Amino acid sequence: MNVFERIKISKGNKKVISQTLEVGNIDPFAKGDDFFVAEDVNFDGYKDIRLIVDQGATGNRWYAYWLFHPSKNRFIENEELDELVNPVFDLKTKTILTYYHLSSREYVNGTYKFAKNGKLIKIHEERQELIDKNNTSTLYKTVSRLKNGKWVSRIKVVNP
C-alpha cells in the first residue's frame, strides 16, 4: 500500500512544477513520524529530501534520498544513502552515524563520510553478533576502522 506516489516540487509560491520525484513502495508511517524531511544530508549547504520507506519491528528505518544538485537545479536520487539504517547526520563532523538493531544483543553501528568525489565511504563499524559453534553461543564484538585506505579490525569475546 502506497501512501502517495510522487513528490511534486515547485519554487517558492509558484504553482509551476519544476520537478516530479517518483516514489516507490513505502510502508504506511506512524502518526507523528517525520516521514518527509528536507535537510542537508551530504553537507554541501543545500537541503536534500529524505523520505521514510520502511520501518522494521525492531525500530530500524530505511529512507529514500534525493540530493539537490545546484549545477543541474534538480534533486537526484542517491541509492547509496538508501542502504543506510537509522541514519543521523552530524553537521559538525560531516559524518553519518547508523545503527542497525539486529536483536536484543546484536547490532551494527557504522560511521560514513562523503569523499571529495561525492561517493559515500564507510570509515568505522562496530558489530556485535551471536555466533553458534558446537552447540555453544558466543557473543563477539568486532570494531573496524578505515586506516590509510585499509580496514583494521579488533575482535573480542563479549561473553564466553
Protein backbone atom coordinates (compact mmCIF):
# COMPACT_ATOMS: atom_id res chain seq x y z
CA MET A 1 0.00 0.00 0.00
CA ASN A 2 1.47 3.33 -1.03
CA VAL A 3 0.63 6.42 0.98
CA PHE A 4 1.43 8.57 -2.07
CA GLU A 5 3.11 8.03 -5.41
CA ARG A 6 5.11 11.15 -6.19
CA ILE A 7 6.53 14.38 -4.83
CA LYS A 8 5.96 17.48 -6.92
CA ILE A 9 8.47 20.29 -6.50
CA SER A 10 7.86 23.93 -7.27
CA LYS A 11 9.85 27.07 -6.50
CA GLY A 12 8.56 29.50 -3.90
CA ASN A 13 4.83 30.13 -4.10
CA LYS A 14 4.67 29.32 -7.80
CA LYS A 15 2.27 26.63 -8.96
CA VAL A 16 4.54 25.61 -11.82
CA ILE A 17 6.01 22.16 -11.14
CA SER A 18 9.77 22.17 -11.76
CA GLN A 19 10.38 18.51 -10.95
CA THR A 20 8.42 15.38 -10.04
CA LEU A 21 10.04 12.66 -7.92
CA GLU A 22 8.52 9.21 -8.32
CA VAL A 23 8.17 7.32 -5.05
CA GLY A 24 8.37 3.52 -4.94
CA ASN A 25 6.53 1.35 -2.44
CA ILE A 26 6.61 2.68 1.09
CA ASP A 27 5.14 1.36 4.32
CA PRO A 28 2.48 3.49 5.95
CA PHE A 29 4.14 5.64 8.59
CA ALA A 30 3.07 6.07 12.20
CA LYS A 31 1.20 9.19 13.21
CA GLY A 32 3.63 11.87 14.32
CA ASP A 33 6.58 10.44 12.36
CA ASP A 34 8.69 12.88 10.38
CA PHE A 35 8.25 10.82 7.24
CA PHE A 36 9.28 13.66 4.91
CA VAL A 37 12.30 15.76 5.87
CA ALA A 38 14.25 18.43 3.99
CA GLU A 39 17.79 18.63 5.41
CA ASP A 40 21.37 18.84 4.20
CA VAL A 41 22.42 15.17 4.26
CA ASN A 42 25.59 15.47 2.15
CA PHE A 43 26.91 18.60 3.90
CA ASP A 44 27.09 20.80 0.80
CA GLY A 45 24.91 23.61 2.17
CA TYR A 46 21.77 22.65 0.20
CA LYS A 47 18.64 20.99 1.55
CA ASP A 48 18.09 17.45 0.32
CA ILE A 49 14.99 15.26 0.65
CA ARG A 50 14.62 12.24 2.91
CA LEU A 51 11.50 10.05 2.95
CA ILE A 52 10.77 7.03 5.20
CA VAL A 53 10.18 3.99 3.01
CA ASP A 54 10.31 1.13 5.52
CA GLN A 55 10.13 0.61 9.28
CA GLY A 56 11.04 -2.66 10.95
CA ALA A 57 9.55 -4.13 14.10
CA THR A 58 12.87 -3.63 15.94
CA GLY A 59 12.88 0.11 15.28
CA ASN A 60 15.03 0.08 12.16
CA ARG A 61 14.15 2.65 9.49
CA TRP A 62 15.14 2.94 5.87
CA TYR A 63 14.77 6.06 3.77
CA ALA A 64 14.85 7.16 0.16
CA TYR A 65 17.05 10.17 -0.57
CA TRP A 66 17.16 12.79 -3.27
CA LEU A 67 20.20 15.10 -3.18
CA PHE A 68 19.95 18.60 -4.57
CA HIS A 69 22.47 19.30 -7.33
CA PRO A 70 22.78 23.08 -7.75
CA SER A 71 24.52 22.82 -11.14
CA LYS A 72 21.51 20.91 -12.50
CA ASN A 73 18.98 22.70 -10.27
CA ARG A 74 17.39 19.30 -9.61
CA PHE A 75 17.06 16.60 -6.98
CA ILE A 76 18.69 13.29 -7.92
CA GLU A 77 18.05 10.03 -6.07
CA ASN A 78 21.02 8.65 -4.13
CA GLU A 79 20.86 4.87 -3.80
CA GLU A 80 23.99 4.69 -1.59
CA LEU A 81 22.18 6.56 1.18
CA ASP A 82 19.07 4.41 0.65
CA GLU A 83 21.02 1.45 2.11
CA LEU A 84 21.72 3.16 5.46
CA VAL A 85 19.66 2.19 8.51
CA ASN A 86 18.61 4.75 11.15
CA PRO A 87 20.99 7.46 9.91
CA VAL A 88 21.88 10.50 11.99
CA PHE A 89 23.56 13.36 10.13
CA ASP A 90 26.23 15.21 12.12
CA LEU A 91 26.78 18.63 10.55
CA LYS A 92 29.67 19.41 12.90
CA THR A 93 31.80 16.39 11.93
CA LYS A 94 30.22 15.96 8.47
CA THR A 95 29.67 12.28 9.18
CA ILE A 96 26.66 9.99 9.11
CA LEU A 97 26.10 7.61 12.02
CA THR A 98 23.98 4.49 11.54
CA TYR A 99 22.54 1.93 13.94
CA TYR A 100 21.09 -1.36 12.74
CA HIS A 101 19.35 -3.27 15.53
CA LEU A 102 19.51 -7.00 14.74
CA SER A 103 18.23 -8.46 18.04
CA SER A 104 18.26 -7.74 21.75
CA ARG A 105 22.04 -8.27 21.84
CA GLU A 106 23.13 -7.91 18.24
CA TYR A 107 23.69 -4.70 16.29
CA VAL A 108 25.78 -2.98 13.64
CA ASN A 109 26.86 0.66 14.10
CA GLY A 110 28.51 2.48 11.24
CA THR A 111 30.10 5.84 10.52
CA TYR A 112 30.22 7.21 6.99
CA LYS A 113 31.52 10.30 5.24
CA PHE A 114 31.38 11.69 1.74
CA ALA A 115 34.58 11.62 -0.29
CA LYS A 116 35.56 14.63 -2.40
CA ASN A 117 34.08 12.89 -5.46
CA GLY A 118 30.69 12.65 -3.69
CA LYS A 119 30.84 8.91 -3.02
CA LEU A 120 29.80 7.60 0.38
CA ILE A 121 32.59 5.86 2.33
CA LYS A 122 32.29 3.76 5.48
CA ILE A 123 35.06 4.78 7.88
CA HIS A 124 34.10 2.91 11.06
CA GLU A 125 32.00 -0.08 12.06
CA GLU A 126 31.15 -1.73 15.36
CA ARG A 127 29.38 -5.08 15.06
CA GLN A 128 28.13 -7.28 17.88
CA GLU A 129 26.84 -10.68 16.86
CA LEU A 130 25.97 -14.02 18.40
CA ILE A 131 27.74 -16.93 16.72
CA ASP A 132 26.78 -20.54 17.36
CA LYS A 133 29.59 -23.11 17.26
CA ASN A 134 29.44 -26.66 18.59
CA ASN A 135 26.10 -26.04 20.34
CA THR A 136 27.56 -23.02 22.15
CA SER A 137 26.55 -19.41 21.54
CA THR A 138 29.22 -16.75 21.90
CA LEU A 139 28.74 -13.01 21.60
CA TYR A 140 31.52 -11.30 19.63
CA LYS A 141 32.21 -7.61 19.16
CA THR A 142 34.20 -6.51 16.13
CA VAL A 143 35.39 -2.91 15.85
CA SER A 144 36.78 -1.93 12.46
CA ARG A 145 38.04 1.35 11.04
CA LEU A 146 39.45 2.56 7.79
CA LYS A 147 43.12 3.45 8.26
CA ASN A 148 45.25 4.59 5.31
CA GLY A 149 42.77 3.03 2.90
CA LYS A 150 42.71 -0.39 4.63
CA TRP A 151 40.36 -1.92 7.19
CA VAL A 152 41.84 -2.58 10.64
CA SER A 153 39.72 -4.74 12.97
CA ARG A 154 39.72 -5.85 16.60
CA ILE A 155 37.57 -8.77 17.73
CA LYS A 156 36.78 -9.60 21.33
CA VAL A 157 34.51 -12.05 23.09
CA VAL A 158 31.77 -10.23 24.98
CA ASN A 159 30.60 -13.34 26.81
CA PRO A 160 32.16 -16.82 26.82
